Every structure is written in structure tokens, then in C-alpha cells.
mmCIF file of C-alpha atoms in Angstrom:
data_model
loop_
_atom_site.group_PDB
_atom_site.id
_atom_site.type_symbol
_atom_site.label_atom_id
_atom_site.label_comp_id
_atom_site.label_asym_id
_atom_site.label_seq_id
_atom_site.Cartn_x
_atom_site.Cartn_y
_atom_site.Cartn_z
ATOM 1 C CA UNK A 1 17.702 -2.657 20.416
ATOM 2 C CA UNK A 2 14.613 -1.111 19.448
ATOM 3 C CA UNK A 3 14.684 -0.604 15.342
ATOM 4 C CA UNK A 4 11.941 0.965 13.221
ATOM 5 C CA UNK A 5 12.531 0.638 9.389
ATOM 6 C CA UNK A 6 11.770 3.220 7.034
ATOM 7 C CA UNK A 7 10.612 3.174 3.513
ATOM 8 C CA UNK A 8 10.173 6.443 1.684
ATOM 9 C CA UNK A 9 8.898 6.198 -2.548
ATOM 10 C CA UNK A 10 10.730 9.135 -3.871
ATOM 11 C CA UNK A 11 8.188 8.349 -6.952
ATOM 12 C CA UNK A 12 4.910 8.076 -5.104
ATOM 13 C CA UNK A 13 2.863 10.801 -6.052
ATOM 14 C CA UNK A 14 4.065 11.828 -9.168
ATOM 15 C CA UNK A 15 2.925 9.310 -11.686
ATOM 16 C CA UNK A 16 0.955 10.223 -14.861
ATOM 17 C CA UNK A 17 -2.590 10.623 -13.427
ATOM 18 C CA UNK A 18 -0.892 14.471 -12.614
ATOM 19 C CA UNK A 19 -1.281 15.280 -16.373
ATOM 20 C CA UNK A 20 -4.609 12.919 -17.143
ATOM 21 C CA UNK A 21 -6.157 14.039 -14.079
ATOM 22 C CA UNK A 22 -5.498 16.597 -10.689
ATOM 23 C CA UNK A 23 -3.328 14.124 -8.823
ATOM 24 C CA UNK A 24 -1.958 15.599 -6.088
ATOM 25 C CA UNK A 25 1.790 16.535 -6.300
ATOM 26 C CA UNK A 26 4.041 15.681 -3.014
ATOM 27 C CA UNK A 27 7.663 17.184 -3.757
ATOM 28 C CA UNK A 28 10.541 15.532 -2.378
ATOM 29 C CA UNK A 29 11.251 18.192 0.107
ATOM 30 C CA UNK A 30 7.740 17.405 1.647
ATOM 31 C CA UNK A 31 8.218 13.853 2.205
ATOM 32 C CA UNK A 32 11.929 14.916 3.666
ATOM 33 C CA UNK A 33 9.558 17.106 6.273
ATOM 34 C CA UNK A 34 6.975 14.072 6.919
ATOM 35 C CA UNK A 35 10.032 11.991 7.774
ATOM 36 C CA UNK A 36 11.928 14.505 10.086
ATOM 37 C CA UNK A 37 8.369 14.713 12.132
ATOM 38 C CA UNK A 38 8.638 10.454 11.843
ATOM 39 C CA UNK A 39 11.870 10.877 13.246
ATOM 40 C CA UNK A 40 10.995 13.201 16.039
ATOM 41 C CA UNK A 41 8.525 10.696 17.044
ATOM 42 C CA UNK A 42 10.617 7.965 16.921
ATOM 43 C CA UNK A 43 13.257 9.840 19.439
ATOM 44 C CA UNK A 44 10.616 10.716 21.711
ATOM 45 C CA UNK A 45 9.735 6.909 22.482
ATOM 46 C CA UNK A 46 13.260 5.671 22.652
ATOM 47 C CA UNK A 47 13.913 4.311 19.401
ATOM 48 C CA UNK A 48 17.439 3.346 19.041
ATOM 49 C CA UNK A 49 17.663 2.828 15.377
ATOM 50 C CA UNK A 50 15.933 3.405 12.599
ATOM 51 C CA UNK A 51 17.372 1.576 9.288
ATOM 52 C CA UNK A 52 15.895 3.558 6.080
ATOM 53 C CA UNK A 53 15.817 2.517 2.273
ATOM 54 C CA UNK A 54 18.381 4.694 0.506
ATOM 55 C CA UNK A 55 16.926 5.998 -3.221
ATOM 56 C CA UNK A 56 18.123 8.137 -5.796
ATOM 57 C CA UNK A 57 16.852 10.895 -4.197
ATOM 58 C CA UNK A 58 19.212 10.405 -1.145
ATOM 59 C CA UNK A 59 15.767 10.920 0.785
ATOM 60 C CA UNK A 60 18.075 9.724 3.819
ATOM 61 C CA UNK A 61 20.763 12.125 4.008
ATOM 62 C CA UNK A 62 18.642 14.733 3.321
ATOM 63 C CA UNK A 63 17.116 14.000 7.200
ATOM 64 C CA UNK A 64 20.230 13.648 8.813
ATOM 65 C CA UNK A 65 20.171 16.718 10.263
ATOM 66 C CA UNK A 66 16.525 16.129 11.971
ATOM 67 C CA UNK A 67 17.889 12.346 13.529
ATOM 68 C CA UNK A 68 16.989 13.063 17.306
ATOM 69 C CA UNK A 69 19.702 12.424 19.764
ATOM 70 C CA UNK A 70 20.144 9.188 20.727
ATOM 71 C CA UNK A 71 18.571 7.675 17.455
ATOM 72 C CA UNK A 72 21.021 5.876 14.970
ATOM 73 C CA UNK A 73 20.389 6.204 11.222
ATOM 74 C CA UNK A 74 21.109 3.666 9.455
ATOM 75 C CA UNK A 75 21.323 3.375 5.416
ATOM 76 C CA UNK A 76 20.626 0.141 4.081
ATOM 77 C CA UNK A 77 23.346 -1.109 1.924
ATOM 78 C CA UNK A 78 21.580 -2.122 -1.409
ATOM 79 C CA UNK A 79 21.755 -1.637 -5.138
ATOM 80 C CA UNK A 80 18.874 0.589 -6.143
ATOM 81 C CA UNK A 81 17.239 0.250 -9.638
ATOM 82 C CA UNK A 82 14.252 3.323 -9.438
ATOM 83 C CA UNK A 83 11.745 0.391 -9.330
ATOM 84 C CA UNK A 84 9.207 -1.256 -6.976
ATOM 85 C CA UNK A 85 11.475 -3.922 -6.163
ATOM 86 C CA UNK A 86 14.071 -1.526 -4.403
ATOM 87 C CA UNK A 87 10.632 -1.288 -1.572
ATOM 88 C CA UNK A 88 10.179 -5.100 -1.441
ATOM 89 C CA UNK A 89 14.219 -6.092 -0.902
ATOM 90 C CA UNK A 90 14.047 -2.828 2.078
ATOM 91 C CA UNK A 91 11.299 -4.621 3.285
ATOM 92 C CA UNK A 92 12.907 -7.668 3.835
ATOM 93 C CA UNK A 93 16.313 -6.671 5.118
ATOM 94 C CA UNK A 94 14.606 -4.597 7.485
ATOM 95 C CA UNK A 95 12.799 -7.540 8.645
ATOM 96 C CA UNK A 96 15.601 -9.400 8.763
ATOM 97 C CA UNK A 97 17.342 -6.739 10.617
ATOM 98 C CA UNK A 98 15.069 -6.667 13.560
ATOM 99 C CA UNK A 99 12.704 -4.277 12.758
ATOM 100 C CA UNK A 100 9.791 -4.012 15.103
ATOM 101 C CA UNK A 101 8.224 -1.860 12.941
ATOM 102 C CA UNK A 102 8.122 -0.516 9.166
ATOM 103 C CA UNK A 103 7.064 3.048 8.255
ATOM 104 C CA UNK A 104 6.139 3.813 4.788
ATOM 105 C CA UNK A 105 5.377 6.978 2.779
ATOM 106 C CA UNK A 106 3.520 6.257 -0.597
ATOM 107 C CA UNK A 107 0.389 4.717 -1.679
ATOM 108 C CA UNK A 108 -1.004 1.822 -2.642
ATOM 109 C CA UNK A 109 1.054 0.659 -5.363
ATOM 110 C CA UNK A 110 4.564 1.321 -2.504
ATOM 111 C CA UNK A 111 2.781 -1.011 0.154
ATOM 112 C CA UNK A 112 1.988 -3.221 -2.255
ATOM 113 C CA UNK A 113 5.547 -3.604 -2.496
ATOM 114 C CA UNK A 114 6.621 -3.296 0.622
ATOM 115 C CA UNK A 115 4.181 -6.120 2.021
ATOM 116 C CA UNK A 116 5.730 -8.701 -0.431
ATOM 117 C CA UNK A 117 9.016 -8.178 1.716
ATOM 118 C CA UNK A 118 7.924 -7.467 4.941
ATOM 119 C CA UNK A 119 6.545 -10.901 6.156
ATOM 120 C CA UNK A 120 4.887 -10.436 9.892
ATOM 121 C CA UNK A 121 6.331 -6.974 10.424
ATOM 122 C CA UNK A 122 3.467 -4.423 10.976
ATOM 123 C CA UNK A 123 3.121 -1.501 8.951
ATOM 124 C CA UNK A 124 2.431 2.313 9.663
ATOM 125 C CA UNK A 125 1.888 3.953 6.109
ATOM 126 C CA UNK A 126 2.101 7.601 5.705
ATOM 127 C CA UNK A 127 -0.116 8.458 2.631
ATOM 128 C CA UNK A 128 1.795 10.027 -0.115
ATOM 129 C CA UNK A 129 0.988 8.761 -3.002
ATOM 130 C CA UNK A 130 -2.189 9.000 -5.870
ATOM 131 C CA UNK A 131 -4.441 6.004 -4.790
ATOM 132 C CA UNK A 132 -4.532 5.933 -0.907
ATOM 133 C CA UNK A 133 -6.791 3.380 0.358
ATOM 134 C CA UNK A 134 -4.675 1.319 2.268
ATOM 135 C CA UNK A 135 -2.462 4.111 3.519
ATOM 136 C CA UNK A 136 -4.404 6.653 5.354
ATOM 137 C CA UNK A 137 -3.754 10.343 6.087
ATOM 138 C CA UNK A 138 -1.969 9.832 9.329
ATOM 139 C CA UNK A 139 0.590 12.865 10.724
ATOM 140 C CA UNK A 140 3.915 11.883 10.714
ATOM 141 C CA UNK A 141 4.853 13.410 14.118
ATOM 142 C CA UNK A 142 1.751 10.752 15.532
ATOM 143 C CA UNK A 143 2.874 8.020 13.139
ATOM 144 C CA UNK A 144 6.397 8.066 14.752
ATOM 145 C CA UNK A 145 5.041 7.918 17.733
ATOM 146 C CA UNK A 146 2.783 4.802 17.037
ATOM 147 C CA UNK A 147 5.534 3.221 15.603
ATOM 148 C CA UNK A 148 7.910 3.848 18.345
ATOM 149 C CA UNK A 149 5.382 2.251 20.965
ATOM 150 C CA UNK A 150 5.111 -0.950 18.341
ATOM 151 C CA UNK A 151 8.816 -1.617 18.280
ATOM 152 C CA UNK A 152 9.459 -0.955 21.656
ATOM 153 C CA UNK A 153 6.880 -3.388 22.911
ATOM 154 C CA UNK A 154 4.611 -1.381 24.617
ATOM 155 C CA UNK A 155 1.860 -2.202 23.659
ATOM 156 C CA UNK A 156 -0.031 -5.730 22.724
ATOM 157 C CA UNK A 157 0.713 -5.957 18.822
ATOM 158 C CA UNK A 158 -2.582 -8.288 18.155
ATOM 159 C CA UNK A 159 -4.675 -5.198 19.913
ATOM 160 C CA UNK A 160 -3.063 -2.733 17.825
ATOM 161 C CA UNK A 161 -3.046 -4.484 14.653
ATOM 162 C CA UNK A 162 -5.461 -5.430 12.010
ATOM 163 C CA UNK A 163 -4.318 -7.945 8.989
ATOM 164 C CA UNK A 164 -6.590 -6.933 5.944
ATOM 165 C CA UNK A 165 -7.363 -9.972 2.877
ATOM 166 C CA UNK A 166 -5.722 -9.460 -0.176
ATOM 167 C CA UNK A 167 -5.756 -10.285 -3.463
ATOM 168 C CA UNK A 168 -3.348 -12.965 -5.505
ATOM 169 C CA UNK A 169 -2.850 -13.380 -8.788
ATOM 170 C CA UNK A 170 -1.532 -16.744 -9.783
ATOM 171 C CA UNK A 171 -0.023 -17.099 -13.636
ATOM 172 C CA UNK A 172 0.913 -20.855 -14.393
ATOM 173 C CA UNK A 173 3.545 -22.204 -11.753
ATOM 174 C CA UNK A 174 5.173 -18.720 -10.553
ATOM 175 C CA UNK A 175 4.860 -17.044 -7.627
ATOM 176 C CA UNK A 176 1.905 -15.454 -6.998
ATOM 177 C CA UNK A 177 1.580 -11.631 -7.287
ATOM 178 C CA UNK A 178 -0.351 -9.442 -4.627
ATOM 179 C CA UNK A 179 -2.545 -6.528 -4.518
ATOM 180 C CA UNK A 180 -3.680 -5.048 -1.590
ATOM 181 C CA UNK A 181 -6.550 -3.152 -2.886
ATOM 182 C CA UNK A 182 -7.578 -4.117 -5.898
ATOM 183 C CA UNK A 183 -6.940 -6.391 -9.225
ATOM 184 C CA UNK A 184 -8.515 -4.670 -12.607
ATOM 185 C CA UNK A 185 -8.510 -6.236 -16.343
ATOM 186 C CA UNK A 186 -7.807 -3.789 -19.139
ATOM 187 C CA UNK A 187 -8.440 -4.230 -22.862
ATOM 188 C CA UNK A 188 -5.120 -2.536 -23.529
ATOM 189 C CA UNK A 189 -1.975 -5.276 -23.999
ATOM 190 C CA UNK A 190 0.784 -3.289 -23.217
ATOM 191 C CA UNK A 191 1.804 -2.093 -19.166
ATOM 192 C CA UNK A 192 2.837 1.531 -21.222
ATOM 193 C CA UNK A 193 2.619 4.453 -18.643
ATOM 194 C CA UNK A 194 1.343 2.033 -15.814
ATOM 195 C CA UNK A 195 -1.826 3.656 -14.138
ATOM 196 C CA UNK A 196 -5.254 3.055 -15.172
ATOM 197 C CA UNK A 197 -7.503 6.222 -15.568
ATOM 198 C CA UNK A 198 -9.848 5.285 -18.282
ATOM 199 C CA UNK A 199 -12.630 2.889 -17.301
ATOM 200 C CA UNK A 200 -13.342 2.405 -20.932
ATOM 201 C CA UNK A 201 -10.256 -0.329 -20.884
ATOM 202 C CA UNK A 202 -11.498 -2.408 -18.007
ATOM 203 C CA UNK A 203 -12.847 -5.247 -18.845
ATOM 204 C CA UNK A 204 -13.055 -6.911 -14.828
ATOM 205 C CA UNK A 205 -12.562 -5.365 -11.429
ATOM 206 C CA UNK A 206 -11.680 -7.494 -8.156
ATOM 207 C CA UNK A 207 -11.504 -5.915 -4.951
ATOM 208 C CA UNK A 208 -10.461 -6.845 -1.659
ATOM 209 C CA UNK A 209 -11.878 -3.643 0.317
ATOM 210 C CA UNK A 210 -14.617 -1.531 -0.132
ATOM 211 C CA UNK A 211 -14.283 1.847 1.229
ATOM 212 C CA UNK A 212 -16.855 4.483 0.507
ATOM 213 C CA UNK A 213 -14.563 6.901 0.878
ATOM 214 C CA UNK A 214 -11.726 6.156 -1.402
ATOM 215 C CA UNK A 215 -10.657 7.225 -4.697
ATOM 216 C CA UNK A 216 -9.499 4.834 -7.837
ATOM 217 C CA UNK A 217 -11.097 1.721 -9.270
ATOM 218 C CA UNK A 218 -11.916 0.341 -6.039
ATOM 219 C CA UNK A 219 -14.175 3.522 -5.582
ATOM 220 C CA UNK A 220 -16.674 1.294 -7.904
ATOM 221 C CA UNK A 221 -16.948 -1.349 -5.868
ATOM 222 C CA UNK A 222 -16.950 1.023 -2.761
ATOM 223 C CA UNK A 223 -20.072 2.896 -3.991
ATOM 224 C CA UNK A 224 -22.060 -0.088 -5.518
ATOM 225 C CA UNK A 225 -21.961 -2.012 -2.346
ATOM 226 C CA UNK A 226 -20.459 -0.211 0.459
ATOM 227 C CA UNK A 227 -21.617 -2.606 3.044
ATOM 228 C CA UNK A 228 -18.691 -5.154 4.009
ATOM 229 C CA UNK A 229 -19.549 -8.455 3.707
ATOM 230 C CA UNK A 230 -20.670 -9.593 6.509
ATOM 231 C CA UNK A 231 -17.980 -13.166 5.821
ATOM 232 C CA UNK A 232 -15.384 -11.031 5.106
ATOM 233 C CA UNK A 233 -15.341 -11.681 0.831
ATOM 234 C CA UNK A 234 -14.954 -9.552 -1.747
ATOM 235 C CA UNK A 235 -16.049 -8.102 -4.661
ATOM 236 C CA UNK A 236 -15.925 -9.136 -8.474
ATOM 237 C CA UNK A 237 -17.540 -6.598 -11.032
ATOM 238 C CA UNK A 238 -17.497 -7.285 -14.690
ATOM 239 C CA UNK A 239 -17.675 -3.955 -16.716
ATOM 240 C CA UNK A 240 -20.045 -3.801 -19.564
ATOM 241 C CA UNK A 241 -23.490 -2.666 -20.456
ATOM 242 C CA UNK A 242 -26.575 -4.279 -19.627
ATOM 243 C CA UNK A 243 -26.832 -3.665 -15.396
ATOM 244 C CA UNK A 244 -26.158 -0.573 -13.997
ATOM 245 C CA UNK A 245 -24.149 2.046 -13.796
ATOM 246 C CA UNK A 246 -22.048 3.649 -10.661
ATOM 247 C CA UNK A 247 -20.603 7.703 -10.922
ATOM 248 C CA UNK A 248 -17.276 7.204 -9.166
ATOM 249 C CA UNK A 249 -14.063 9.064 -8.536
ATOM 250 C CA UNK A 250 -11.917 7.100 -10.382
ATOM 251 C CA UNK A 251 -8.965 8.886 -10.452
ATOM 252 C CA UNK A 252 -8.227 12.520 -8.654
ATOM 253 C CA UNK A 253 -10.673 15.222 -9.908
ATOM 254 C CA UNK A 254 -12.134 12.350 -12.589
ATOM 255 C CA UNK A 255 -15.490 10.973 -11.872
ATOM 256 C CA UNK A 256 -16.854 8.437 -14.156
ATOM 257 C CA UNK A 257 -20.519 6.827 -14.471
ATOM 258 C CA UNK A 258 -18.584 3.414 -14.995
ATOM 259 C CA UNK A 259 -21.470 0.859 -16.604
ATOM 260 C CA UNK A 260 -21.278 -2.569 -14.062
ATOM 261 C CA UNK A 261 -22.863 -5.430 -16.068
ATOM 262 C CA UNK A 262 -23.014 -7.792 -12.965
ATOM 263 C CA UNK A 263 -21.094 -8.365 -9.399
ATOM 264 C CA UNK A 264 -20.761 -10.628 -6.857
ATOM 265 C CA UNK A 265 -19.415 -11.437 -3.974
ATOM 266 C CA UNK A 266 -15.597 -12.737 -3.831
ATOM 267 C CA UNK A 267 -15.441 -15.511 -1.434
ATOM 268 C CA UNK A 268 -11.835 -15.986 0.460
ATOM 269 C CA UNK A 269 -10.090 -18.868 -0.928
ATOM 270 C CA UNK A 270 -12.256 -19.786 -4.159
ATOM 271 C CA UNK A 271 -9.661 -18.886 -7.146
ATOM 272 C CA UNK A 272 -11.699 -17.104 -10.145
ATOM 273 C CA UNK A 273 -10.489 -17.235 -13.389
ATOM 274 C CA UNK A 274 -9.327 -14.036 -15.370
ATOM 275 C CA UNK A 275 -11.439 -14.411 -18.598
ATOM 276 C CA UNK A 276 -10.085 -12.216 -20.890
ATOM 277 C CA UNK A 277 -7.026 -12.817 -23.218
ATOM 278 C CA UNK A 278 -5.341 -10.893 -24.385
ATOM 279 C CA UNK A 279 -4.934 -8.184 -21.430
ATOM 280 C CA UNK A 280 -2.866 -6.616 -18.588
ATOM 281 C CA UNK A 281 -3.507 -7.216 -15.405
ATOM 282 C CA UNK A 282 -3.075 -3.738 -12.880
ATOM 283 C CA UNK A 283 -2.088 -4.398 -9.389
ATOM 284 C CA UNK A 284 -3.632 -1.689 -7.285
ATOM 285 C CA UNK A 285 -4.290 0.682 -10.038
ATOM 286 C CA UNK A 286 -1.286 0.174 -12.555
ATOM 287 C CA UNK A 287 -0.935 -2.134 -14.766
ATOM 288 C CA UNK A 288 2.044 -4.540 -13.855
ATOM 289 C CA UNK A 289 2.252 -7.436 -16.452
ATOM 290 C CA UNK A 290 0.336 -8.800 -19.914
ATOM 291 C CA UNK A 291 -1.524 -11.444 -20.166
ATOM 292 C CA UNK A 292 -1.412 -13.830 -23.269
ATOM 293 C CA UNK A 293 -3.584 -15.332 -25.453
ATOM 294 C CA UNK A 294 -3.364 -18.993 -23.769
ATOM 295 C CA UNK A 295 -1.915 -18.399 -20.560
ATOM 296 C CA UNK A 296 -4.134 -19.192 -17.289
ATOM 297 C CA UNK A 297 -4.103 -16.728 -14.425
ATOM 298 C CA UNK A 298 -6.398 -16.899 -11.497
ATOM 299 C CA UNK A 299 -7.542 -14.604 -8.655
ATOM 300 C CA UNK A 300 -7.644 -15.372 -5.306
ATOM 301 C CA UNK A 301 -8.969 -13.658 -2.508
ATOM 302 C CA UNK A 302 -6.290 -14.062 0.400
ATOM 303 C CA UNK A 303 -6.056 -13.346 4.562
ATOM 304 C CA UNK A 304 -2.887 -13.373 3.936
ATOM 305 C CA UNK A 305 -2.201 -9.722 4.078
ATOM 306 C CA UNK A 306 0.843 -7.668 6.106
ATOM 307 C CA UNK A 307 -0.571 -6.533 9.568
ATOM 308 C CA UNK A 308 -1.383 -3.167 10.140
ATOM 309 C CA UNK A 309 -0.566 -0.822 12.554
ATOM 310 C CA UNK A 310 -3.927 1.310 13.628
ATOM 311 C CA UNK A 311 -2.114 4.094 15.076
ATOM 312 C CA UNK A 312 -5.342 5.855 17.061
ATOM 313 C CA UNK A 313 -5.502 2.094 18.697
ATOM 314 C CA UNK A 314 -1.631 2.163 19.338
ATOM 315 C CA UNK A 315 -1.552 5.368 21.153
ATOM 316 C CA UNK A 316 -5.124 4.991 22.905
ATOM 317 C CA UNK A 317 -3.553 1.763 24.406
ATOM 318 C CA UNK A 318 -0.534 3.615 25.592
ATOM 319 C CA UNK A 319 -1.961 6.134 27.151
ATOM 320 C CA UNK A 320 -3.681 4.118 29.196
ATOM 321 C CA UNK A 321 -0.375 2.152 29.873
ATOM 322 C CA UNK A 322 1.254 5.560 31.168
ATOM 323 C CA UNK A 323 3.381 5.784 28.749
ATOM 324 C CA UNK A 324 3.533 9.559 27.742
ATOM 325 C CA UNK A 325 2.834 10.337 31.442
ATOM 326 C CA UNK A 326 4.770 10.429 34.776
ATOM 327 C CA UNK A 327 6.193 6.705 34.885
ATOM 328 C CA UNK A 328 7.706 6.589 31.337
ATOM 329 C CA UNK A 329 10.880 8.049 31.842
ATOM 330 C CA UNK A 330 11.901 4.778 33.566
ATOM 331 C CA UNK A 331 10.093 2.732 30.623
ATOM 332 C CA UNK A 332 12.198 4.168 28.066
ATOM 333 C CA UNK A 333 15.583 3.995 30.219
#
């Protein structure tokens, strides 16, 4: 049976940087629409099932009516506690449910959390959230779509895929953390509202991609040294006067000349150690946990990040399979 999962943040897109800065809003009756065009697409390639992370928003019933013929919706029975961890245990039921496939609508910060369930399942993420580097604009109608030709096999996954590095954070003897776009060091001790927007609290920055065109802390990076590295490393910046200085859009509407004291290059698989104490460490742009005076945590850069779904590649490679023309009628039974 061909089964796509589906994880929509109710939250995504309506964190603080809406009052600190112009942060886009995405109301929940948007994100209902995105997912009745995910759904259409889904339907349209033969998807059988779809199993979908219920939320306090009942995002799920509120699409039952759009479920195309043929398509069973399934709500995945969970506790839900309103937090990040509600994305990473949908991630992993899905995955355990056969799930060829996982859509997701947020942004960095709900991929983040989805990829720490989701083991080797590729992704498709819908951007919908504040910081959207590794979730791109993608239409949800064509995003269905994509993901329907993953799950149902129809195309070669390691074509269609890409599996970006990411960061780790390692405290002590626990499990390491992830971040998929970024890892920054702020002055401040306590997590309080969560998202970064003042650079005058960072103290270190270490990114995993740099994107010229994104928005959030990894925009420094990004516009420093846009170039990838050519061996597929990093970046680490340390924040500070006496270098340069880079204007970035740092959060939505909020460009900053951020002052860089150094950088260098972040190799994959050399662990750097997080110098300052006390601090919190943000995960993709919110800060997720303290860090004591006396307590070790290192930084790795990792390839061990969720694979990808590139959804022009997906549907280029169908095409040329004959899938959306005369022959696929008998392809999708």
C-alpha cells in the first residue's frame, strides 16, 4: 500500500519574530488549503493512504472533506503536548508505518524535528514557517505530486534525493541534538521566548549551509562566503569586533551589519568545542537548551542528515518515465 505521511506545525509561523520583526503570518486556514492541494496531489498518483499528525488544531479533520477518492486518511493515534516532540514521535510512527514518503509544512525549526524521527524516509517540506532555508517555497498541489511518485516507487529515490550535512551538538554522554541549518551561541542564559533576533547576544555561529538567498543567522555566513566549500564543510564565525562586518537579513524585515571577528571553515567530522559558558545554545534559530558553567558541549559537523526529496528532479524524472501521460493509467492500477 502506497502511504505518504503528513506533518503539519499548527505553530510554524507564528512565533515572536511577528512582533520583533515582519514575520510573515500563515493562519491555520491557509495551511488547511496547502494540505487539501497536498492531498489532491496525492490522489492523482494513486496514493492509498496518507497517515497525518493530529494537533490541537485538528489540522486533520479540518481536510477531510478535500481527501480524494480512493485515498484513506488516517489520524495517528498519539498524545499531543503543543511541542516539537509531537513532530519527531509522527515522524517515527510514520516511518514505522510504511511511509514512503513524509510531507511537512513549517520551517526550519519543524524539520528539525521531524528529521530526528524520520530515519531514511525522504522529506518534501512545504515552507510555512519564519526561517525557511531548508524548506523551500514549493506548491502544494506539485509537492503532492512529488511525493506521490516517491512513495509509489516511480521513480529512482537516490536520483531524486539529496541528503544535506548537519550539525550535532553533543552535551556530556546524551544523545546528541541536531540542527539542520544552523547552531548559534547567545550571551543570554535563559531559552525565554525561543527565537534569536538580536545579533548583539551571539557570541558563535556554526552553519551547515550557506545559501545566499536565505534569511536568519545563517544569512551571515551565506553572505560572507557564499561559495560552498568545495569539500563539502562548513562554516564557524565567532562574533565580535576586530574583522569585519556583514549587513544581513537576520530576521524578516531586520537587516543587521553583524561585526564577524574571524571564520573558518567547518570540516565534517572534527568536533569544535562551544567556548562560552554560561550560554544557550539555538538550534536553527531558537534557542533550545542552557549551557552551564562547567559542562562540555561540542559541535560536529554531520552527513548524517534526512534525505531530501527535490521535487523539480522527482517530476522531471517522471515525466520522462510516462507517468502523467498515456501509459499511466495502468501504472497506477
Amino acid at each position: 500500500m502506497a502511504t505518504v505521511g503528513i506533518i503539519a506545525n499548527p505553530a510554524a509561523g507564528k512565533d515572536i519574530r511577528r512582533l520583533v520583526a515582519q514575520g510573515r503570518f500563515i493562519p491555520n486556514q491557509e495551511k488547511v488549503n496547502v494540505l487539501k492541494r497536498v492531498l489532491a496531489g496525492l490522489g492523482a498518483l494513486g496514493v492509498e493512504r496518507v497517515l497525518m499528525m493530529p494537533d490541537a488544531y485538528r489540522l486533520g479533520a479540518a481536510v477531510a472533506d478535500g481527501v480524494p477518492q480512493g485515498v484513506e486518511l488516517q489520524i495517528l493515534e498519539m498524545v499531543v503536548f503543543n511541542e516539537e516532540q509531537d513532530s519527531t514521535r509522527a515522524a517515527d510512527l510514520m516511518a514505522q508505518g510504511g511511509a514512503g514518503c513524509i510531507v511537512t509544512l513549517g520551517g526550519d525549526g519543524t524539520n528539525r524535528a521531524v528529521a530526528k524521527g524520520s530515519g531514511s524516509v525522504p522529506l518534501v517540506p512545504i515552507s510555512t514557517g519564519t526561517n525557511n532555508v531548508f524548506s523551500q517555497p514549493v506548491e502544494g498541489t506539485v509537492a503532492g505530486l512529488a511525493a506521490g511518485v516517491v512513495a509509489r516507487g516511480l521513480v529512482e529515490l537516490d536520483s531524486v534525493t539529496t541528503v544535506p550535512n548537519i550539525l550535532e551538538v553533543q552535551i556530556g554522554r546524551r544523545p546528541p541534538e541536531i540542527a539542520l541549518v544552523d547552531v548559534a551561541i547567545s550571551t543570554e542564559t535563559f531559552v525565554g521566548a525561543r527565537a534569536i533576533w538580536d545579533v548583539r547576544t551571539l557570541g558563535e555561529v556554526f552553519l551547515a549551509r550557506l545559501v545566499p538567498g536565505s534569511i536568519g543567522l545563517s544569512a551571515i555566513g551565506a553572505l560572507l562566503a557564499p561559495s560552498p566549500m568545495d569539500d563539502g564543510s562548513g562554516l564557524r564565525l565567532r562574533i565580535g569586533q576586530g574583522g569585519t562586518s556583514v549587513i544581513a537579513p537576520v530576521a524578516p524585515g531586520v537587516i543587521s551589519s553583524v561585526p564577524v571577528e574571524s571564520w573558518a571553515p567547518l570540516p565534517v567530522g572534527e568536533p569544535v568545542e562551544i567556548g562560552l559558558h554560561p550560554c544557550t545554545v539555538a538550534l536553527d534559530g531558537e534557542r533550545t537548551f542552557s549551557l552551564l558553567s562547567g559542562q562540555s558541549a561540542r559541535v560536529t559537523l554531520s552527513r548524517n542528515g534526512p534525505p531530501v526529496v527535490s521535487v523539480e528532479a522527482a517530476l522531471r524524472q517522471a515525466s520522462q518515465a510516462g507517468v502523467f501521460t498515456g501509459g499511466y493509467a495502468d501504472t497506477a492500477g
